[in-house]
Short mmCIF file of C-alpha atoms and ligand atoms in Angstrom, two decimals:
data_model
loop_
_atom_site.label_atom_id
_atom_site.label_comp_id
_atom_site.label_asym_id
_atom_site.label_seq_id
_atom_site.Cartn_x
_atom_site.Cartn_y
_atom_site.Cartn_z
CA MET G 1 -75.45 126.95 -25.66
CA PRO G 2 -71.81 125.88 -25.53
CA GLY G 3 -70.74 125.47 -22.13
CA VAL G 4 -68.05 125.79 -19.81
CA ALA G 5 -66.08 123.79 -17.28
CA ILE G 6 -63.48 124.36 -14.88
CA ARG G 7 -61.49 122.14 -13.06
CA ALA G 8 -59.61 123.66 -9.80
CA ASP G 9 -60.19 123.34 -5.96
CA PHE G 10 -63.32 125.69 -4.37
CA LEU G 11 -64.49 127.03 -1.88
CA HIS G 12 -67.39 129.01 -1.05
CA CYS G 13 -70.56 129.34 1.70
CA LEU G 14 -73.69 128.22 1.89
CA ARG G 15 -74.55 130.18 4.40
CA ASP G 16 -73.32 132.53 6.84
CA PRO G 17 -70.53 129.96 9.53
CA GLY G 18 -70.98 132.11 12.27
CA LEU G 19 -68.31 134.44 13.70
CA ASP G 20 -66.39 131.86 15.10
CA GLY G 21 -66.79 129.42 11.96
CA SER G 22 -68.33 127.08 13.94
CA ASP G 23 -71.12 125.54 11.19
CA ALA G 24 -68.28 123.99 9.38
CA SER G 25 -71.13 122.87 6.83
CA ALA G 26 -72.19 126.87 6.02
CA ILE G 27 -68.78 125.68 3.80
CA GLU G 28 -68.21 124.17 0.84
CA HIS G 29 -64.43 122.65 0.01
CA VAL G 30 -65.01 120.65 -3.35
CA ARG G 31 -61.36 119.52 -3.72
CA ASP G 32 -61.04 118.32 -7.54
CA GLY G 33 -64.20 119.81 -8.73
CA VAL G 34 -65.96 120.69 -12.10
CA LEU G 35 -67.79 123.82 -12.29
CA LEU G 36 -70.44 123.62 -15.09
CA VAL G 37 -71.63 126.89 -16.99
CA ARG G 38 -74.51 127.18 -19.33
CA ASP G 39 -75.75 131.05 -19.98
CA GLY G 40 -73.60 132.62 -17.34
CA ARG G 41 -74.68 130.89 -14.73
CA VAL G 42 -73.33 127.64 -12.96
CA GLU G 43 -75.14 124.63 -13.75
CA ARG G 44 -73.57 122.15 -11.65
CA LEU G 45 -70.23 121.84 -9.16
CA ALA G 46 -68.92 118.54 -8.25
CA PRO G 47 -65.88 116.20 -7.81
CA ALA G 48 -64.04 115.96 -11.45
CA ALA G 49 -64.45 112.35 -11.40
CA ALA G 50 -68.44 112.56 -11.24
CA VAL G 51 -68.54 115.44 -13.76
CA LEU G 52 -65.79 114.75 -16.43
CA PRO G 53 -67.49 112.05 -18.37
CA ALA G 54 -70.78 113.47 -18.81
CA ILE G 55 -69.33 116.66 -20.55
CA GLY G 56 -70.03 116.13 -23.54
CA PRO G 57 -67.93 117.61 -27.26
CA ASP G 58 -70.33 121.42 -26.48
CA VAL G 59 -68.59 122.37 -23.42
CA ALA G 60 -64.94 123.83 -23.14
CA LEU G 61 -63.42 122.71 -20.58
CA HIS G 62 -60.55 124.84 -18.68
CA ASP G 63 -57.94 123.43 -16.55
CA LEU G 64 -56.99 125.27 -13.77
CA ARG G 65 -55.62 122.68 -11.36
CA GLY G 66 -53.88 124.05 -8.30
CA ALA G 67 -56.10 127.46 -7.68
CA LEU G 68 -58.47 127.28 -5.52
CA VAL G 69 -62.19 128.76 -7.05
CA VAL G 70 -64.44 131.17 -4.39
CA PRO G 71 -66.78 133.35 -5.69
CA GLY G 72 -66.28 136.52 -6.44
CA PHE G 73 -65.62 139.49 -3.79
CA VAL G 74 -68.20 142.01 -2.51
CA ASP G 75 -66.38 145.18 -2.28
CA THR G 76 -69.96 146.85 -0.29
CA HIS G 77 -68.05 150.62 -0.58
CA VAL G 78 -65.78 151.89 -2.56
CA HIS G 79 -65.58 155.90 -4.49
CA PHE G 80 -64.45 155.40 -7.68
CA PRO G 81 -63.80 159.00 -8.16
CA GLN G 82 -60.95 158.38 -5.49
CA VAL G 83 -58.09 156.76 -7.37
CA ASP G 84 -56.27 159.44 -7.45
CA VAL G 85 -56.72 160.54 -3.27
CA ILE G 86 -55.40 156.87 -2.71
CA ALA G 87 -52.61 157.27 -0.06
CA SER G 88 -52.80 160.53 1.07
CA TYR G 89 -50.31 161.85 3.91
CA GLY G 90 -51.66 163.64 7.16
CA SER G 91 -55.67 164.30 7.71
CA GLN G 92 -58.32 162.82 9.63
CA LEU G 93 -61.72 162.74 8.18
CA LEU G 94 -63.27 166.05 7.56
CA ASP G 95 -59.81 167.83 6.80
CA TRP G 96 -59.00 164.53 4.38
CA LEU G 97 -62.28 165.75 2.33
CA GLU G 98 -61.49 169.31 2.05
CA ARG G 99 -57.63 169.07 1.41
CA TYR G 100 -57.41 165.58 -1.02
CA THR G 101 -61.33 164.52 -2.37
CA PHE G 102 -63.29 167.65 -2.99
CA PRO G 103 -60.96 169.11 -5.43
CA GLU G 104 -60.25 165.75 -6.91
CA GLU G 105 -63.66 165.10 -7.47
CA ARG G 106 -64.34 168.28 -9.26
CA ARG G 107 -62.20 166.73 -12.53
CA PHE G 108 -65.26 164.78 -13.08
CA ALA G 109 -67.28 167.30 -14.43
CA GLU G 110 -65.25 166.63 -16.94
CA ALA G 111 -66.80 163.42 -19.03
CA ALA G 112 -63.35 162.39 -20.78
CA HIS G 113 -61.62 162.24 -17.26
CA ALA G 114 -64.94 160.25 -15.93
CA ARG G 115 -65.09 157.79 -18.65
CA ALA G 116 -60.71 157.17 -18.59
CA ALA G 117 -61.02 157.35 -14.34
CA ALA G 118 -63.60 154.10 -14.46
CA GLY G 119 -62.23 152.25 -17.04
CA PHE G 120 -58.87 152.18 -14.90
CA PHE G 121 -61.07 151.36 -11.80
CA LEU G 122 -62.48 148.40 -12.75
CA ASP G 123 -59.55 147.22 -14.04
CA ARG G 124 -57.97 146.86 -10.17
CA LEU G 125 -61.61 145.57 -8.92
CA LEU G 126 -60.84 142.77 -11.88
CA GLU G 127 -57.47 141.95 -10.92
CA ASN G 128 -57.83 141.80 -7.20
CA GLY G 129 -61.00 139.55 -8.14
CA THR G 130 -63.44 141.97 -7.29
CA THR G 131 -66.68 141.07 -9.54
CA THR G 132 -69.06 143.43 -8.08
CA ALA G 133 -69.41 146.96 -5.54
CA SER G 134 -71.35 148.96 -4.37
CA VAL G 135 -70.00 152.66 -5.94
CA PHE G 136 -70.34 156.19 -5.20
CA CYS G 137 -69.85 158.45 -8.68
CA THR G 138 -69.43 161.77 -7.82
CA VAL G 139 -71.69 164.80 -7.92
CA HIS G 140 -72.04 164.90 -11.60
CA PRO G 141 -74.61 162.70 -13.32
CA GLY G 142 -72.29 162.07 -16.71
CA SER G 143 -69.76 160.64 -13.86
CA VAL G 144 -72.69 157.61 -13.18
CA ASP G 145 -72.85 157.55 -17.21
CA ALA G 146 -69.37 157.02 -17.19
CA PHE G 147 -69.04 154.14 -14.70
CA PHE G 148 -72.27 152.67 -16.19
CA GLU G 149 -70.58 152.35 -19.75
CA ALA G 150 -67.37 150.71 -18.45
CA SER G 151 -69.11 148.45 -16.83
CA GLU G 152 -71.80 147.08 -18.72
CA ALA G 153 -68.46 147.00 -21.55
CA ARG G 154 -67.00 144.39 -19.11
CA GLY G 155 -70.17 142.40 -18.56
CA LEU G 156 -70.19 142.94 -14.66
CA LEU G 157 -73.04 143.58 -11.98
CA MET G 158 -72.21 146.64 -10.07
CA VAL G 159 -74.37 148.85 -7.97
CA ALA G 160 -73.47 153.07 -7.94
CA GLY G 161 -74.86 156.54 -7.69
CA LYS G 162 -74.28 160.31 -8.44
CA CYS G 163 -73.16 161.37 -4.82
CA LEU G 164 -76.47 164.15 -3.38
CA MET G 165 -74.98 167.03 -1.56
CA ASP G 166 -76.10 170.02 -1.61
CA ARG G 167 -74.24 171.91 1.24
CA HIS G 168 -70.90 172.09 2.66
CA ALA G 169 -68.99 171.49 -0.27
CA PRO G 170 -66.33 173.56 -2.78
CA ASP G 171 -67.95 175.58 -6.04
CA GLY G 172 -68.30 172.69 -8.51
CA LEU G 173 -69.71 170.36 -6.22
CA ARG G 174 -72.91 171.13 -5.16
CA ASP G 175 -76.50 170.14 -6.20
CA THR G 176 -79.42 171.44 -5.49
CA ALA G 177 -82.69 169.62 -3.03
CA ASP G 178 -84.68 169.56 -6.65
CA GLY G 179 -81.72 169.47 -9.30
CA GLY G 180 -80.09 166.63 -7.79
CA VAL G 181 -82.67 164.44 -6.87
CA ALA G 182 -83.69 165.32 -10.40
CA ASP G 183 -80.91 164.03 -11.73
CA SER G 184 -81.27 161.04 -9.67
CA ARG G 185 -84.41 159.71 -11.06
CA ALA G 186 -83.16 159.95 -14.41
CA LEU G 187 -80.59 158.08 -13.85
CA ILE G 188 -82.36 155.36 -12.48
CA GLU G 189 -84.90 155.39 -15.00
CA ARG G 190 -81.73 155.23 -17.88
CA TRP G 191 -79.69 152.54 -15.63
CA HIS G 192 -81.63 151.07 -13.19
CA GLY G 193 -81.85 146.95 -14.46
CA ARG G 194 -80.08 147.70 -17.89
CA ALA G 195 -77.72 144.76 -17.79
CA ARG G 196 -76.20 143.93 -14.83
CA ASN G 197 -76.37 147.59 -13.23
CA ARG G 198 -78.41 148.79 -10.12
CA TYR G 199 -78.94 151.43 -8.95
CA SER G 200 -77.55 153.69 -5.43
CA ILE G 201 -79.36 156.27 -4.13
CA THR G 202 -76.05 157.83 -2.99
CA VAL G 203 -76.37 160.65 0.40
CA ARG G 204 -72.50 161.46 0.49
CA PHE G 205 -73.03 162.19 4.40
CA ALA G 206 -75.31 164.39 6.32
CA VAL G 207 -73.53 166.72 6.49
CA THR G 208 -73.78 167.48 2.68
CA SER G 209 -76.80 167.52 2.56
CA THR G 210 -80.15 169.85 3.29
CA PRO G 211 -83.36 168.51 5.36
CA GLU G 212 -85.18 169.17 2.23
CA GLN G 213 -81.99 167.12 0.40
CA LEU G 214 -82.93 164.50 2.67
CA ALA G 215 -86.50 164.42 2.54
CA LEU G 216 -86.72 164.18 -1.00
CA ALA G 217 -84.21 161.60 -1.64
CA GLY G 218 -86.48 159.26 1.25
CA ARG G 219 -89.21 159.78 -0.91
CA LEU G 220 -87.12 158.71 -4.16
CA ALA G 221 -86.52 155.47 -2.29
CA ALA G 222 -89.66 154.89 -0.93
CA GLU G 223 -91.08 155.75 -5.19
CA HIS G 224 -88.04 152.66 -6.23
CA PRO G 225 -88.13 150.20 -3.54
CA THR G 226 -85.87 148.07 -5.59
CA VAL G 227 -83.22 150.49 -5.91
CA HIS G 228 -80.31 150.30 -3.45
CA VAL G 229 -79.10 152.94 -0.75
CA GLN G 230 -75.87 153.91 0.43
CA SER G 231 -73.78 157.03 2.46
CA HIS G 232 -71.66 157.18 5.64
CA VAL G 233 -72.38 157.19 9.22
CA ALA G 234 -70.83 157.37 12.52
CA GLU G 235 -67.71 156.98 10.99
CA ASN G 236 -65.50 159.86 12.82
CA ARG G 237 -66.09 161.83 16.28
CA ASP G 238 -65.70 165.06 14.36
CA GLU G 239 -68.45 164.35 12.12
CA VAL G 240 -70.32 162.92 14.82
CA ALA G 241 -69.96 165.90 15.89
CA TRP G 242 -71.17 168.15 13.83
CA VAL G 243 -74.16 166.10 12.26
CA ALA G 244 -75.34 166.74 16.37
CA ARG G 245 -74.68 170.21 15.65
CA LEU G 246 -76.45 170.45 11.81
CA PHE G 247 -79.92 168.58 12.85
CA PRO G 248 -80.23 169.55 17.26
CA GLU G 249 -83.48 167.22 16.93
CA ARG G 250 -82.18 163.92 16.40
CA ARG G 251 -81.77 161.42 18.58
CA SER G 252 -78.32 160.58 16.45
CA TYR G 253 -76.50 160.85 13.44
CA LEU G 254 -78.71 157.19 11.91
CA ASP G 255 -81.64 158.86 12.92
CA VAL G 256 -81.15 161.51 10.48
CA TYR G 257 -81.04 158.67 7.87
CA ASP G 258 -83.87 156.65 9.72
CA HIS G 259 -86.11 159.93 9.83
CA HIS G 260 -86.17 160.43 6.48
CA GLY G 261 -87.18 156.89 5.27
CA LEU G 262 -83.20 156.13 4.35
CA LEU G 263 -83.25 153.16 6.69
CA ARG G 264 -84.35 150.16 4.96
CA GLU G 265 -83.12 147.07 2.89
CA ARG G 266 -81.19 147.72 0.71
CA ALA G 267 -79.23 150.64 2.39
CA VAL G 268 -75.09 150.42 3.01
CA TYR G 269 -73.95 152.68 5.23
CA ALA G 270 -70.18 152.73 5.24
CA HIS G 271 -68.27 152.33 9.14
CA CYS G 272 -70.96 152.71 11.55
CA ILE G 273 -68.23 152.84 13.90
CA TRP G 274 -69.86 155.24 16.75
CA LEU G 275 -72.91 153.67 16.69
CA ASP G 276 -75.28 153.18 20.11
CA ASP G 277 -77.10 149.92 20.90
CA ALA G 278 -80.42 151.82 19.68
CA ASP G 279 -79.03 152.67 16.48
CA ARG G 280 -77.79 149.32 16.03
CA ALA G 281 -81.05 147.63 16.56
CA ARG G 282 -82.93 149.93 14.20
CA MET G 283 -79.89 148.67 11.46
CA THR G 284 -81.52 145.14 12.53
CA ALA G 285 -85.23 146.47 12.06
CA SER G 286 -84.50 148.27 9.16
CA GLY G 287 -82.88 145.21 7.13
CA ALA G 288 -79.76 147.97 6.95
CA ALA G 289 -76.47 147.04 6.20
CA VAL G 290 -72.71 147.51 7.48
CA SER G 291 -69.83 148.00 5.44
CA PHE G 292 -66.63 147.56 7.55
CA CYS G 293 -64.06 149.37 5.70
CA PRO G 294 -60.66 148.07 7.52
CA THR G 295 -58.17 150.00 6.05
CA SER G 296 -59.86 153.17 5.23
CA ASN G 297 -60.86 153.21 9.29
CA LEU G 298 -57.18 152.46 10.28
CA PHE G 299 -55.55 155.27 7.38
CA ILE G 300 -58.05 157.50 8.29
CA GLY G 301 -57.55 156.85 12.07
CA SER G 302 -61.30 156.86 12.30
CA GLY G 303 -61.39 154.21 15.03
CA LEU G 304 -62.06 150.17 15.16
CA TYR G 305 -65.67 149.27 14.25
CA ASP G 306 -66.33 145.85 16.43
CA LEU G 307 -67.88 143.38 14.37
CA ARG G 308 -68.90 141.01 16.97
CA GLN G 309 -71.15 143.79 18.98
CA GLY G 310 -72.57 144.93 15.30
CA LEU G 311 -73.35 140.95 14.51
CA ALA G 312 -74.87 140.68 17.85
CA ALA G 313 -77.46 142.95 16.78
CA GLY G 314 -78.30 141.48 14.26
CA ASN G 315 -76.88 143.13 11.72
CA ARG G 316 -76.51 142.36 7.97
CA VAL G 317 -72.55 143.30 7.66
CA GLY G 318 -69.99 143.51 4.96
CA LEU G 319 -66.27 143.83 3.89
CA GLY G 320 -65.98 147.38 2.07
CA SER G 321 -62.42 148.68 0.65
CA ASP G 322 -63.63 152.28 0.97
CA VAL G 323 -60.50 153.76 -1.58
CA GLY G 324 -59.49 156.05 -1.59
CA GLY G 325 -60.09 156.70 1.97
CA GLY G 326 -59.05 153.13 2.05
CA THR G 327 -55.14 152.05 1.09
CA GLY G 328 -55.82 149.39 -2.05
CA TYR G 329 -58.60 147.64 -3.74
CA SER G 330 -57.61 144.28 -2.86
CA MET G 331 -60.44 142.22 -0.70
CA LEU G 332 -57.77 139.43 0.54
CA ARG G 333 -55.69 142.24 2.04
CA THR G 334 -58.90 144.42 3.49
CA LEU G 335 -59.99 140.91 5.08
CA GLY G 336 -56.09 140.56 6.77
CA GLU G 337 -56.23 144.86 7.72
CA GLY G 338 -60.14 143.42 9.26
CA TYR G 339 -58.02 140.56 11.54
CA LYS G 340 -56.38 143.17 13.21
CA VAL G 341 -58.92 145.30 13.70
CA GLN G 342 -60.77 142.74 14.96
CA GLN G 343 -57.64 141.11 17.12
CA LEU G 344 -57.86 144.46 18.77
CA ARG G 345 -60.96 144.14 19.55
CA GLY G 346 -61.01 141.06 21.36
CA THR G 347 -62.17 139.07 18.49
CA SER G 348 -59.94 136.86 16.19
CA LEU G 349 -61.71 136.66 13.10
CA HIS G 350 -62.06 133.11 11.57
CA PRO G 351 -61.46 132.17 7.58
CA ALA G 352 -64.80 131.14 7.27
CA TYR G 353 -66.26 133.77 8.43
CA ALA G 354 -63.14 136.38 6.32
CA LEU G 355 -64.74 134.85 3.53
CA TYR G 356 -68.38 135.16 4.55
CA LEU G 357 -67.87 139.01 5.05
CA ALA G 358 -66.08 138.72 1.30
CA THR G 359 -68.28 136.98 -0.87
CA LEU G 360 -72.15 135.90 0.27
CA GLY G 361 -71.93 138.47 3.53
CA GLY G 362 -71.42 140.99 0.99
CA ALA G 363 -74.16 139.84 -1.86
CA ARG G 364 -76.67 139.87 1.42
CA SER G 365 -75.65 143.34 2.59
CA LEU G 366 -76.96 144.36 -0.99
CA TYR G 367 -79.82 141.73 -1.16
CA LEU G 368 -78.26 140.31 -4.14
CA ASP G 369 -77.36 136.63 -2.88
CA ASP G 370 -80.45 135.62 -4.94
CA ARG G 371 -77.43 136.33 -7.68
CA ILE G 372 -74.11 136.28 -6.83
CA GLY G 373 -71.61 135.10 -3.84
CA SER G 374 -71.85 131.46 -3.76
CA LEU G 375 -70.99 128.40 -6.10
CA VAL G 376 -74.53 127.26 -6.06
CA PRO G 377 -76.61 126.14 -9.54
CA GLY G 378 -78.54 128.80 -10.25
CA ARG G 379 -75.91 131.76 -9.60
CA ASP G 380 -73.84 133.89 -11.87
CA ALA G 381 -70.65 132.21 -12.92
CA ASP G 382 -68.82 135.13 -11.37
CA LEU G 383 -65.32 133.64 -9.95
CA ALA G 384 -62.11 134.43 -8.77
CA VAL G 385 -59.12 132.01 -9.19
CA LEU G 386 -56.84 132.26 -6.31
CA ASP G 387 -53.44 130.90 -6.65
CA PRO G 388 -52.09 129.54 -3.12
CA ALA G 389 -48.75 129.48 -4.95
CA ALA G 390 -48.22 133.35 -5.94
CA THR G 391 -45.67 133.72 -3.92
CA PRO G 392 -42.47 132.49 -2.40
CA LEU G 393 -43.95 132.40 0.65
CA LEU G 394 -47.38 131.75 0.30
CA ALA G 395 -46.28 129.03 -1.46
CA ARG G 396 -44.35 127.70 1.24
CA ARG G 397 -46.59 128.90 4.36
CA THR G 398 -49.93 126.95 2.02
CA ALA G 399 -48.16 124.13 0.98
CA LEU G 400 -48.27 123.52 5.56
CA ARG G 401 -51.20 122.42 6.24
CA ASP G 402 -53.86 120.49 3.76
CA ASP G 403 -56.55 122.99 4.73
CA PRO G 404 -58.75 125.29 2.56
CA LEU G 405 -60.09 127.62 5.49
CA ASP G 406 -56.41 127.89 5.90
CA THR G 407 -55.51 128.55 2.80
CA PHE G 408 -57.51 130.49 2.55
CA PHE G 409 -56.89 132.62 5.83
CA ALA G 410 -52.88 132.96 4.66
CA LEU G 411 -53.89 134.39 1.05
CA ALA G 412 -56.03 136.95 3.63
CA THR G 413 -53.00 138.00 5.52
CA LEU G 414 -50.17 137.50 2.77
CA GLY G 415 -51.58 137.88 -0.99
CA ASP G 416 -52.88 140.95 -2.87
CA ASP G 417 -53.49 141.30 -6.06
CA ARG G 418 -50.52 138.75 -7.06
CA ALA G 419 -52.20 135.77 -6.24
CA VAL G 420 -55.57 136.67 -7.92
CA ARG G 421 -54.69 134.72 -11.62
CA GLU G 422 -58.09 135.20 -13.64
CA THR G 423 -61.24 137.00 -12.78
CA TRP G 424 -64.32 135.19 -14.30
CA ALA G 425 -67.55 137.62 -14.57
CA ARG G 426 -71.02 135.12 -16.00
CA GLY G 427 -68.18 132.50 -17.15
CA VAL G 428 -66.33 134.47 -19.07
CA PRO G 429 -63.45 135.99 -17.94
CA VAL G 430 -62.27 139.48 -17.63
CA HIS G 431 -59.02 139.08 -15.51
CA ARG G 432 -55.93 137.34 -16.38
CA ARG G 433 -52.56 138.12 -14.02
CA GLY G 434 -49.94 138.64 -17.00
CA PRO G 435 -46.00 137.11 -16.03
CA ALA G 436 -45.01 138.83 -13.21
CA ALA G 437 -43.15 141.78 -13.99
N1 GUN B 501 -67.86 160.19 4.50
C1 GUN B 501 -68.24 161.41 3.60
N2 GUN B 501 -67.61 161.37 1.89
C2 GUN B 501 -66.55 160.78 2.46
C3 GUN B 501 -65.93 160.16 1.88
O1 GUN B 501 -65.83 159.57 0.25
N3 GUN B 501 -64.81 159.02 2.29
C4 GUN B 501 -64.84 158.40 3.57
N4 GUN B 501 -64.45 157.49 4.19
N5 GUN B 501 -65.74 159.24 4.70
C5 GUN B 501 -66.87 159.87 4.04
ZN1 ZN B 502 -66.96 155.74 2.01
#
């Protein structure tokens, strides 16, 4: 098989560097390196001087010097049908769902609309360097077909599922306890493990599922240990109070999911802002992960997630854009806002940990770190090619210090899709930024 070689600077995490970045050996930086890719996988990453003389004539060399290459970003929580909900003014979670989100999601009953939105959404992820995401579709099974068809066509590793919601949603947006779970089972059979697609049993949130549906979803999860699970928990105070009224017999909101067998490895829970110590201990013991969604939490006014507290309890944490509650697909901007949220919590999110959150930490939250999230040999060659000089301000700022983590921090604070020069999936370019408009 012909190979591909990329020449650039490389930065990635070998393991968790710690919230304060104290384990410097967890980060690998290769200045003027070459990444050799064969059959879509990383074969070798080493200094150019060592690799170039050994490259055979069957290897196509891409000279991307000047760029900083990192693993493709992992967005652990996002809604593809909410592309037209983004930037909706003036409400908090429950009102925002009623006013903007539910009416929009009803349009996904129509296959042509779902297909067009899926393609548009994935192209936005790629122009932002995101190569894997955990994605909510709508209640309509056809929205999942549209999504996986579009992601397979682009060669991406995506996790996605049909929303289960059999109550407290408008007509046209409800399934039934049995019907929704039967549709999910059929979608698992159709999509999970086909190409790079992975299915996620997707309970929208405890408000919109009856106890019968939650129980059936838990049973489906038990039948399929390699399938993922995703939902929302403890995002907004009114939502938490509503769940307490709906499930008075449960100790907490998180306990509703736990009781129904939905707290486990490969499960990702968005937000987790209003958990208590017992909930955080259960998250760790079960192996479920938190998706920290700073732009959404600020925009919908949900609260300030305390990352230090979650990590101290041993929680797995990834980063989520949560568009359309979130305000953009850029994981760089999401990190920038995450930094500010943690500043308000009294913690300065270290650049090394920021890189980890957006790459290997996200992969670990999804239990996919044996395939993506770093550039060690054997991993899928999913890459974000960043341009530290993408704008005049970035060029000036990143020229100041010759330090790759400082460059990454400046990109997270000042960058967005303009700083993503190229995106690669399994050693193939899937996005190239055009000339500035
Ligand atoms: N909780 C239930 N549904 C949603 C949603 O679509 N977005 C957010 N941010 N929270 C939710
Ligand atoms: Zn969400």
